[in-house]
Amino acid sequence: MTGRIPLLRGPIRSASTALDRIHIRNAWRILPVLVAGYVLNTLCKTNIGFAALQMNDDLGLGPSAFGIGAGLFFATYVLFEIPSNLLLPRVGGRRWLARILIGWGVAAMAMALTAGPLSFAALRMLLGLAEAGWYPGVLFFLSLWFPSSFRARATTLFYLGVPISAVLGSPLSGALISLPQTFGLKGWQWMFVIEGLPCVLLGFAALKLLRDTPEDASWLDAEEKRLLAAELSREDCASTKSEVGSVWSAEIVKTLALFSVANFLVAVGLVATFLWLPTAVKSLGALSNIQTGFVSAVPFVFAAVSLLACAASSDRFGERKWHITGFFWVGGLAIAAIIVSPSPFVSLVLLSIGMVGAIGAQGTFYAFATESIRRADPRPRVLAAGIAVVTTIGNIGGLLASVVSGQMVAASGGVSSTIALIAASFLAAGALISTITPILSHTDLRRLSVGSAQ
């Protein structure tokens, strides 16, 4: 692959170098599958917000029951996330990620069988069980293929699945729930079936298209495999803090705790946003379900651009912490301003700015967390467990957000209090990130970028 992709070019190295070509080729081979998977993953988790526009009335679900049932997804996800990620290095990323894709596709389609509050809760728990380990598994998988100098960009390209899912999935979900009843299934039931089936198909495709490690890559020759292995090995040995067992030092435990709590807060904001965004948008005016879908997609177009911009800037300047902090703060302040917005148009503009900040930092945030854990202890099982801990704590935040936001909407009859919760979560997450002392310093990042080209 000789084409140039700006996001994949190193901050200092020329795109003509051998390692650049290796990274770009690897990205083209594995990221399309992973991004497509994340698009479908996000769609199957968040389409419940659109289903609520029709399903809640059909089944007699109030805001509180809906929030609790939706949140139970995270209960099983949390319980099985760490075991799933510990099994991944043993089974291999290709087979394990494919298993997750197929399993959650089946569970997502089964959501069409929802007949009341109990079945809704049970099927959401089944979906959480099926999806457990997907996100931390992919982060671990990417760490086997890309060094720190490229990882933020690779992670960001993967995280593009979130805004892409919102941009494409919101209009699609709005249209599908508007379908007339056919073969005994209502529009919201068809939405679950139609949006779940591609996950199963992609899972089987992943078995064919993915490889566990660069050593297994048929598109790399022996010399290219050697160069990439040397770069990844140099990264593992570059810090004196990478001795075995140092992950349990007081400084690393503190850093891991801060990342986990920050991810908890971010998850509170994002889950509450996806859960109640369709309801909030529809309340802005007399919108149909299809119009609600298209309007809900607008903020995520800008979020996709900011996601790329944050990662590119972070890699160029060799800096993570203040990029993440700044984006979260901008997002939190913009969302808070929605509460006093004078018009629906201004609210949409502020929501777009909020998603620019909140989602724009996500790829860089997870690259920062992965780098910090790996630099502390490069052993695969330690890295897999560390990533899983951070994402598991985040999903506990998702559970809390679903339950609490449902109670808030039920108590107030509107979404203003939920908007305040979302804003506060992003502002607090930014404040926590600002206190972290990077294990991978600015100098380290830039030295790795230069050193791997030499």
Short mmCIF file of C-alpha atoms in Angstrom, two decimals:
data_model
loop_
_atom_site.label_atom_id
_atom_site.label_comp_id
_atom_site.label_asym_id
_atom_site.label_seq_id
_atom_site.Cartn_x
_atom_site.Cartn_y
_atom_site.Cartn_z
CA MET A 1 0.00 0.00 0.00
CA THR A 2 1.68 3.18 -1.10
CA GLY A 3 -1.10 5.73 -0.61
CA ARG A 4 -0.77 8.35 2.07
CA ILE A 5 -3.20 8.83 4.92
CA PRO A 6 -2.50 12.05 6.88
CA LEU A 7 -3.73 10.60 10.16
CA LEU A 8 -1.35 7.66 9.81
CA ARG A 9 1.77 9.62 8.95
CA GLY A 10 4.29 10.00 11.73
CA PRO A 11 4.81 13.45 13.24
CA ILE A 12 8.47 13.52 12.20
CA ARG A 13 9.14 10.56 9.92
CA SER A 14 8.59 10.64 6.19
CA ALA A 15 5.76 8.47 4.88
CA SER A 16 8.28 6.88 2.53
CA THR A 17 10.09 4.99 5.30
CA ALA A 18 9.71 1.24 5.58
CA LEU A 19 8.05 1.39 8.98
CA ASP A 20 5.51 3.93 7.84
CA ARG A 21 4.56 1.69 4.96
CA ILE A 22 4.25 -1.26 7.34
CA HIS A 23 1.97 0.66 9.72
CA ILE A 24 -0.21 1.94 6.87
CA ARG A 25 -0.50 -1.52 5.34
CA ASN A 26 -1.40 -3.04 8.69
CA ALA A 27 -3.98 -0.31 9.27
CA TRP A 28 -5.62 -0.99 5.92
CA ARG A 29 -5.74 -4.71 6.65
CA ILE A 30 -7.15 -4.81 10.18
CA LEU A 31 -8.80 -1.47 10.96
CA PRO A 32 -11.68 -1.69 8.44
CA VAL A 33 -12.91 -4.86 10.16
CA LEU A 34 -12.50 -3.39 13.64
CA VAL A 35 -14.09 -0.05 12.74
CA ALA A 36 -17.04 -1.82 11.09
CA GLY A 37 -17.37 -3.93 14.23
CA TYR A 38 -17.38 -0.86 16.45
CA VAL A 39 -19.98 0.85 14.27
CA LEU A 40 -22.27 -2.15 14.73
CA ASN A 41 -21.33 -2.49 18.40
CA THR A 42 -22.32 1.09 19.15
CA LEU A 43 -25.47 0.77 17.07
CA CYS A 44 -26.64 -2.36 18.89
CA LYS A 45 -25.98 -0.75 22.30
CA THR A 46 -27.54 2.63 21.60
CA ASN A 47 -30.44 1.89 19.25
CA ILE A 48 -32.44 1.28 22.42
CA GLY A 49 -32.84 5.07 22.65
CA PHE A 50 -34.72 5.07 19.35
CA ALA A 51 -36.67 1.94 20.22
CA ALA A 52 -37.92 3.79 23.30
CA LEU A 53 -39.81 6.27 21.11
CA GLN A 54 -42.19 3.45 20.16
CA MET A 55 -41.43 0.42 22.35
CA ASN A 56 -42.03 2.10 25.71
CA ASP A 57 -45.64 2.90 24.85
CA ASP A 58 -46.24 -0.55 23.35
CA LEU A 59 -44.90 -2.34 26.44
CA GLY A 60 -45.92 0.16 29.12
CA LEU A 61 -42.34 1.01 30.12
CA GLY A 62 -41.94 4.25 32.07
CA PRO A 63 -38.66 6.24 32.14
CA SER A 64 -37.54 4.60 35.38
CA ALA A 65 -38.20 1.01 34.23
CA PHE A 66 -36.63 1.78 30.87
CA GLY A 67 -33.49 3.23 32.49
CA ILE A 68 -33.06 0.28 34.84
CA GLY A 69 -33.62 -2.29 32.10
CA ALA A 70 -31.27 -0.52 29.70
CA GLY A 71 -28.64 -0.29 32.43
CA LEU A 72 -28.68 -4.02 33.18
CA PHE A 73 -26.73 -4.43 29.94
CA PHE A 74 -23.73 -3.08 31.82
CA ALA A 75 -24.20 -5.43 34.79
CA THR A 76 -23.35 -8.57 32.80
CA TYR A 77 -20.86 -6.66 30.66
CA VAL A 78 -18.94 -5.67 33.76
CA LEU A 79 -19.05 -9.14 35.31
CA PHE A 80 -17.59 -10.84 32.27
CA GLU A 81 -15.34 -8.13 30.79
CA ILE A 82 -12.15 -8.95 32.70
CA PRO A 83 -12.48 -12.76 32.27
CA SER A 84 -13.09 -12.20 28.58
CA ASN A 85 -9.99 -10.08 28.17
CA LEU A 86 -7.85 -12.55 30.13
CA LEU A 87 -8.93 -15.33 27.77
CA LEU A 88 -8.13 -13.31 24.65
CA PRO A 89 -4.30 -13.75 24.75
CA ARG A 90 -4.79 -17.51 25.19
CA VAL A 91 -7.40 -18.01 22.49
CA GLY A 92 -6.06 -15.38 20.08
CA GLY A 93 -7.56 -12.04 19.08
CA ARG A 94 -8.91 -13.23 15.73
CA ARG A 95 -11.07 -16.03 17.10
CA TRP A 96 -12.09 -14.25 20.29
CA LEU A 97 -13.17 -10.99 18.66
CA ALA A 98 -15.06 -12.96 15.99
CA ARG A 99 -16.82 -14.93 18.75
CA ILE A 100 -17.90 -11.68 20.40
CA LEU A 101 -19.22 -10.27 17.11
CA ILE A 102 -21.31 -13.34 16.35
CA GLY A 103 -22.61 -13.64 19.90
CA TRP A 104 -23.77 -10.07 20.25
CA GLY A 105 -25.35 -10.13 16.79
CA VAL A 106 -27.57 -13.01 17.86
CA ALA A 107 -28.35 -11.31 21.18
CA ALA A 108 -29.13 -8.00 19.44
CA MET A 109 -31.64 -9.69 17.14
CA ALA A 110 -33.19 -11.43 20.14
CA MET A 111 -34.13 -8.00 21.54
CA ALA A 112 -37.06 -8.15 19.10
CA LEU A 113 -38.60 -10.76 21.44
CA THR A 114 -39.05 -8.17 24.22
CA ALA A 115 -42.59 -8.48 25.56
CA GLY A 116 -42.46 -6.56 28.86
CA PRO A 117 -40.21 -5.19 31.61
CA LEU A 118 -38.84 -8.58 32.69
CA SER A 119 -37.98 -9.83 29.21
CA PHE A 120 -36.54 -6.41 28.37
CA ALA A 121 -34.20 -6.61 31.37
CA ALA A 122 -33.25 -10.25 30.67
CA LEU A 123 -32.45 -9.63 27.00
CA ARG A 124 -30.39 -6.53 27.80
CA MET A 125 -28.38 -8.65 30.23
CA LEU A 126 -27.88 -11.27 27.51
CA LEU A 127 -26.62 -8.56 25.15
CA GLY A 128 -24.16 -7.34 27.78
CA LEU A 129 -22.86 -10.86 28.31
CA ALA A 130 -22.38 -11.36 24.58
CA GLU A 131 -20.54 -8.04 24.08
CA ALA A 132 -18.29 -8.34 27.16
CA GLY A 133 -14.64 -7.80 26.32
CA TRP A 134 -15.05 -6.24 22.88
CA TYR A 135 -13.59 -2.79 23.53
CA PRO A 136 -10.69 -3.75 25.84
CA GLY A 137 -10.03 -6.73 23.58
CA VAL A 138 -9.59 -4.48 20.58
CA LEU A 139 -7.33 -2.11 22.53
CA PHE A 140 -5.13 -5.04 23.51
CA PHE A 141 -5.19 -6.32 19.92
CA LEU A 142 -4.07 -2.92 18.58
CA SER A 143 -1.19 -2.81 21.08
CA LEU A 144 0.21 -5.95 19.41
CA TRP A 145 0.28 -4.26 16.00
CA PHE A 146 1.08 -0.56 16.56
CA PRO A 147 3.78 1.20 18.64
CA SER A 148 3.05 4.25 20.80
CA SER A 149 3.98 6.65 18.01
CA PHE A 150 1.03 5.36 15.96
CA ARG A 151 -1.28 3.95 18.59
CA ALA A 152 -3.30 7.11 19.25
CA ARG A 153 -4.07 7.35 15.56
CA ALA A 154 -4.91 3.65 15.26
CA THR A 155 -7.11 3.84 18.37
CA THR A 156 -8.76 6.98 17.04
CA LEU A 157 -9.50 5.41 13.68
CA PHE A 158 -11.11 2.54 15.58
CA TYR A 159 -13.07 4.93 17.80
CA LEU A 160 -14.46 6.59 14.66
CA GLY A 161 -16.96 3.78 14.87
CA VAL A 162 -18.88 5.78 17.52
CA PRO A 163 -19.61 8.94 15.50
CA ILE A 164 -19.98 6.94 12.27
CA SER A 165 -22.54 4.76 14.02
CA ALA A 166 -24.44 7.82 15.20
CA VAL A 167 -24.29 9.56 11.81
CA LEU A 168 -25.49 6.50 9.89
CA GLY A 169 -27.39 4.66 12.59
CA SER A 170 -29.54 7.51 13.88
CA PRO A 171 -31.36 8.10 10.56
CA LEU A 172 -31.48 4.34 9.94
CA SER A 173 -32.99 3.60 13.35
CA GLY A 174 -35.46 6.47 12.97
CA ALA A 175 -36.57 5.06 9.62
CA LEU A 176 -36.78 1.44 10.79
CA ILE A 177 -38.99 2.15 13.81
CA SER A 178 -41.35 3.93 11.40
CA LEU A 179 -41.91 0.73 9.38
CA PRO A 180 -45.46 -0.64 9.42
CA GLN A 181 -46.12 -3.87 11.26
CA THR A 182 -45.09 -6.78 9.02
CA PHE A 183 -45.14 -10.54 9.75
CA GLY A 184 -46.26 -9.71 13.26
CA LEU A 185 -43.24 -7.49 13.99
CA LYS A 186 -43.51 -3.77 14.69
CA GLY A 187 -41.02 -1.18 13.52
CA TRP A 188 -38.88 -1.25 16.67
CA GLN A 189 -38.67 -5.04 16.47
CA TRP A 190 -37.55 -4.94 12.84
CA MET A 191 -34.91 -2.41 13.87
CA PHE A 192 -33.35 -4.90 16.29
CA VAL A 193 -33.38 -7.72 13.71
CA ILE A 194 -32.04 -5.69 10.79
CA GLU A 195 -29.30 -3.98 12.80
CA GLY A 196 -28.20 -7.17 14.57
CA LEU A 197 -27.79 -9.45 11.54
CA PRO A 198 -24.70 -7.67 10.07
CA CYS A 199 -22.82 -8.34 13.32
CA VAL A 200 -23.11 -12.08 12.78
CA LEU A 201 -21.96 -11.81 9.18
CA LEU A 202 -19.00 -9.60 10.14
CA GLY A 203 -17.98 -12.09 12.81
CA PHE A 204 -17.53 -14.83 10.23
CA ALA A 205 -15.69 -12.40 7.95
CA ALA A 206 -13.32 -11.49 10.82
CA LEU A 207 -12.23 -15.12 11.10
CA LYS A 208 -11.03 -14.89 7.50
CA LEU A 209 -9.62 -11.36 7.47
CA LEU A 210 -7.89 -10.83 10.83
CA ARG A 211 -4.59 -12.27 12.09
CA ASP A 212 -3.54 -12.67 15.72
CA THR A 213 -0.10 -10.99 15.50
CA PRO A 214 2.17 -9.41 12.88
CA GLU A 215 4.04 -12.74 12.73
CA ASP A 216 0.92 -14.26 11.18
CA ALA A 217 0.44 -11.47 8.62
CA SER A 218 0.63 -12.85 5.09
CA TRP A 219 0.87 -9.31 3.69
CA LEU A 220 4.23 -8.65 5.44
CA ASP A 221 7.48 -10.23 4.30
CA ALA A 222 10.13 -11.55 6.70
CA GLU A 223 12.12 -8.28 6.78
CA GLU A 224 9.02 -6.20 7.47
CA LYS A 225 8.05 -8.51 10.32
CA ARG A 226 11.55 -8.16 11.75
CA LEU A 227 11.45 -4.34 11.57
CA LEU A 228 8.06 -4.15 13.28
CA ALA A 229 9.04 -6.65 15.98
CA ALA A 230 12.20 -4.62 16.67
CA GLU A 231 10.19 -1.39 16.99
CA LEU A 232 7.69 -2.93 19.40
CA SER A 233 10.51 -4.53 21.39
CA ARG A 234 12.39 -1.22 21.60
CA GLU A 235 9.26 0.42 23.00
CA ASP A 236 8.90 -2.25 25.68
CA CYS A 237 12.50 -1.75 26.79
CA ALA A 238 12.71 2.03 26.44
CA SER A 239 11.73 2.82 30.02
CA THR A 240 13.43 1.72 33.19
CA LYS A 241 9.95 1.48 34.67
CA SER A 242 9.06 -1.49 32.50
CA GLU A 243 10.51 -4.09 34.86
CA VAL A 244 8.30 -7.06 35.60
CA GLY A 245 5.96 -6.39 38.50
CA SER A 246 6.37 -2.62 38.50
CA VAL A 247 2.71 -2.28 37.52
CA TRP A 248 1.94 -2.81 41.19
CA SER A 249 4.07 0.11 42.35
CA ALA A 250 2.22 2.84 44.21
CA GLU A 251 2.59 5.30 41.33
CA ILE A 252 1.19 2.90 38.74
CA VAL A 253 -1.71 1.84 40.95
CA LYS A 254 -2.54 5.52 41.44
CA THR A 255 -2.39 6.16 37.70
CA LEU A 256 -4.57 3.15 36.93
CA ALA A 257 -7.09 4.27 39.54
CA LEU A 258 -7.25 7.76 38.03
CA PHE A 259 -7.79 6.42 34.52
CA SER A 260 -10.52 4.10 35.81
CA VAL A 261 -12.38 6.85 37.66
CA ALA A 262 -12.02 9.21 34.69
CA ASN A 263 -13.41 6.53 32.40
CA PHE A 264 -16.27 6.00 34.85
CA LEU A 265 -17.18 9.68 34.58
CA VAL A 266 -16.85 9.71 30.79
CA ALA A 267 -19.10 6.66 30.53
CA VAL A 268 -21.74 8.36 32.69
CA GLY A 269 -21.81 11.26 30.24
CA LEU A 270 -21.74 9.24 27.02
CA VAL A 271 -24.26 6.58 28.04
CA ALA A 272 -26.74 9.17 29.33
CA THR A 273 -26.28 11.09 26.07
CA PHE A 274 -26.98 8.11 23.81
CA LEU A 275 -29.85 6.87 25.97
CA TRP A 276 -31.84 10.10 26.03
CA LEU A 277 -30.61 12.00 22.94
CA PRO A 278 -33.51 10.89 20.69
CA THR A 279 -36.04 11.87 23.35
CA ALA A 280 -34.31 15.23 23.90
CA VAL A 281 -34.10 15.97 20.17
CA LYS A 282 -37.74 15.06 19.59
CA SER A 283 -38.73 17.46 22.39
CA LEU A 284 -37.08 20.36 20.51
CA GLY A 285 -39.99 20.50 18.06
CA ALA A 286 -42.73 18.57 16.30
CA LEU A 287 -40.37 16.07 14.67
CA SER A 288 -41.21 12.68 13.18
CA ASN A 289 -39.12 9.65 14.12
CA ILE A 290 -37.23 9.89 10.82
CA GLN A 291 -36.54 13.62 11.32
CA THR A 292 -35.42 12.91 14.88
CA GLY A 293 -32.90 10.41 13.50
CA PHE A 294 -31.40 12.87 11.04
CA VAL A 295 -31.20 15.73 13.56
CA SER A 296 -29.63 13.43 16.17
CA ALA A 297 -26.87 12.58 13.68
CA VAL A 298 -25.72 16.19 13.16
CA PRO A 299 -23.50 16.58 16.29
CA PHE A 300 -21.63 13.39 15.47
CA VAL A 301 -20.51 14.62 12.06
CA PHE A 302 -18.48 17.29 13.85
CA ALA A 303 -17.43 14.80 16.53
CA ALA A 304 -15.84 12.56 13.89
CA VAL A 305 -13.70 15.44 12.62
CA SER A 306 -12.63 16.40 16.14
CA LEU A 307 -11.69 12.80 16.91
CA LEU A 308 -9.19 12.82 14.05
CA ALA A 309 -7.92 16.31 14.87
CA CYS A 310 -7.25 15.57 18.54
CA ALA A 311 -5.29 12.39 17.77
CA ALA A 312 -3.24 14.01 15.01
CA SER A 313 -2.38 16.99 17.22
CA SER A 314 -1.58 14.77 20.22
CA ASP A 315 0.83 12.65 18.20
CA ARG A 316 2.39 15.66 16.47
CA PHE A 317 3.19 17.45 19.72
CA GLY A 318 3.93 14.30 21.71
CA GLU A 319 1.37 15.29 24.36
CA ARG A 320 -1.68 13.46 25.68
CA LYS A 321 -2.85 14.86 29.02
CA TRP A 322 -3.76 18.44 28.12
CA HIS A 323 -5.33 17.47 24.81
CA ILE A 324 -7.72 15.15 26.65
CA THR A 325 -8.36 17.60 29.50
CA GLY A 326 -9.05 20.52 27.16
CA PHE A 327 -11.46 18.59 24.97
CA PHE A 328 -13.42 17.25 27.96
CA TRP A 329 -13.71 20.71 29.47
CA VAL A 330 -14.93 22.27 26.23
CA GLY A 331 -17.49 19.49 25.87
CA GLY A 332 -18.73 19.80 29.44
CA LEU A 333 -19.12 23.57 29.31
CA ALA A 334 -20.99 23.48 26.00
CA ILE A 335 -23.41 20.82 27.23
CA ALA A 336 -24.02 22.75 30.47
CA ALA A 337 -24.95 25.82 28.40
CA ILE A 338 -27.79 23.86 26.74
CA ILE A 339 -29.79 24.22 29.96
CA VAL A 340 -30.11 28.00 29.41
CA SER A 341 -30.26 27.85 25.60
CA PRO A 342 -32.72 30.37 24.12
CA SER A 343 -33.74 28.26 21.09
CA PRO A 344 -33.68 24.75 19.59
CA PHE A 345 -31.09 25.84 17.00
CA VAL A 346 -28.71 27.14 19.67
CA SER A 347 -29.24 23.91 21.62
CA LEU A 348 -28.22 21.88 18.56
CA VAL A 349 -25.10 24.02 18.08
CA LEU A 350 -24.13 23.61 21.73
CA LEU A 351 -24.78 19.88 21.58
CA SER A 352 -22.51 19.66 18.53
CA ILE A 353 -19.73 21.49 20.38
CA GLY A 354 -20.32 19.23 23.36
CA MET A 355 -19.85 16.09 21.26
CA VAL A 356 -16.76 17.63 19.63
CA GLY A 357 -15.18 17.86 23.07
CA ALA A 358 -16.55 14.70 24.68
CA ILE A 359 -15.98 12.32 21.77
CA GLY A 360 -13.00 14.10 20.23
CA ALA A 361 -10.70 13.06 23.08
CA GLN A 362 -11.74 9.41 23.24
CA GLY A 363 -9.10 7.89 20.97
CA THR A 364 -6.31 9.84 22.64
CA PHE A 365 -7.65 8.96 26.10
CA TYR A 366 -7.49 5.22 25.47
CA ALA A 367 -4.10 5.49 23.77
CA PHE A 368 -2.84 7.34 26.86
CA ALA A 369 -4.21 4.65 29.17
CA THR A 370 -2.82 1.78 27.07
CA GLU A 371 0.62 3.37 26.85
CA SER A 372 0.76 3.97 30.59
CA ILE A 373 -0.13 0.38 31.44
CA ARG A 374 2.18 -1.13 28.84
CA ARG A 375 5.13 1.02 29.87
CA ALA A 376 4.64 -0.14 33.45
CA ASP A 377 4.68 -3.84 32.54
CA PRO A 378 4.77 -5.06 28.91
CA ARG A 379 3.55 -8.59 29.65
CA PRO A 380 0.46 -9.34 27.53
CA ARG A 381 -1.67 -10.62 30.41
CA VAL A 382 -0.89 -7.56 32.56
CA LEU A 383 -1.77 -5.22 29.70
CA ALA A 384 -4.98 -7.12 28.91
CA ALA A 385 -6.04 -7.09 32.58
CA GLY A 386 -5.15 -3.41 33.03
CA ILE A 387 -7.15 -2.29 30.00
CA ALA A 388 -10.06 -4.45 31.13
CA VAL A 389 -10.02 -2.87 34.60
CA VAL A 390 -10.22 0.65 33.13
CA THR A 391 -13.04 -0.24 30.74
CA THR A 392 -14.89 -2.30 33.35
CA ILE A 393 -14.99 0.62 35.78
CA GLY A 394 -16.22 2.74 32.87
CA ASN A 395 -19.08 0.33 32.24
CA ILE A 396 -20.08 0.55 35.89
CA GLY A 397 -20.50 4.23 35.12
CA GLY A 398 -22.73 3.26 32.20
CA LEU A 399 -24.91 1.19 34.53
CA LEU A 400 -25.18 4.06 37.00
CA ALA A 401 -25.94 6.56 34.22
CA SER A 402 -28.79 4.43 32.84
CA VAL A 403 -30.48 3.98 36.22
CA VAL A 404 -29.93 7.49 37.59
CA SER A 405 -30.86 9.31 34.37
CA GLY A 406 -34.06 7.26 34.11
CA GLN A 407 -34.98 8.27 37.66
CA MET A 408 -34.19 11.90 36.86
CA VAL A 409 -36.38 11.96 33.78
CA ALA A 410 -39.21 10.22 35.64
CA ALA A 411 -39.00 12.67 38.55
CA SER A 412 -38.70 15.88 36.52
CA GLY A 413 -40.66 15.00 33.41
CA GLY A 414 -37.85 16.42 31.27
CA VAL A 415 -34.17 16.01 30.44
CA SER A 416 -32.64 19.19 31.94
CA SER A 417 -31.34 17.43 35.05
CA THR A 418 -29.85 14.69 32.88
CA ILE A 419 -28.10 17.32 30.76
CA ALA A 420 -26.57 18.75 33.96
CA LEU A 421 -25.37 15.26 34.92
CA ILE A 422 -23.75 14.78 31.51
CA ALA A 423 -21.97 18.14 31.66
CA ALA A 424 -20.69 17.57 35.20
CA SER A 425 -19.31 14.15 34.30
CA PHE A 426 -17.16 15.47 31.44
CA LEU A 427 -15.89 18.44 33.46
CA ALA A 428 -14.93 16.15 36.35
CA ALA A 429 -13.22 13.69 33.98
CA GLY A 430 -11.11 16.50 32.55
CA ALA A 431 -10.13 17.62 36.03
CA LEU A 432 -8.98 14.09 36.94
CA ILE A 433 -6.95 13.65 33.77
CA SER A 434 -5.19 16.95 34.47
CA THR A 435 -3.74 15.41 37.66
CA ILE A 436 -2.14 12.39 35.98
CA THR A 437 1.63 12.34 35.62
CA PRO A 438 2.31 10.64 32.27
CA ILE A 439 4.40 7.46 32.45
CA LEU A 440 5.08 8.04 28.78
CA SER A 441 6.49 11.56 28.70
CA HIS A 442 6.50 14.08 25.85
CA THR A 443 10.15 13.25 25.26
CA ASP A 444 9.44 9.51 25.18
CA LEU A 445 6.73 9.92 22.57
CA ARG A 446 8.86 12.02 20.28
CA ARG A 447 11.97 9.88 20.84
CA LEU A 448 10.03 6.75 19.91
CA SER A 449 8.81 8.45 16.75
CA VAL A 450 12.34 9.41 15.73
CA GLY A 451 14.11 6.32 17.05
CA SER A 452 11.96 3.85 15.17
CA ALA A 453 12.91 5.46 11.90
CA GLN A 454 16.61 5.09 12.52
#
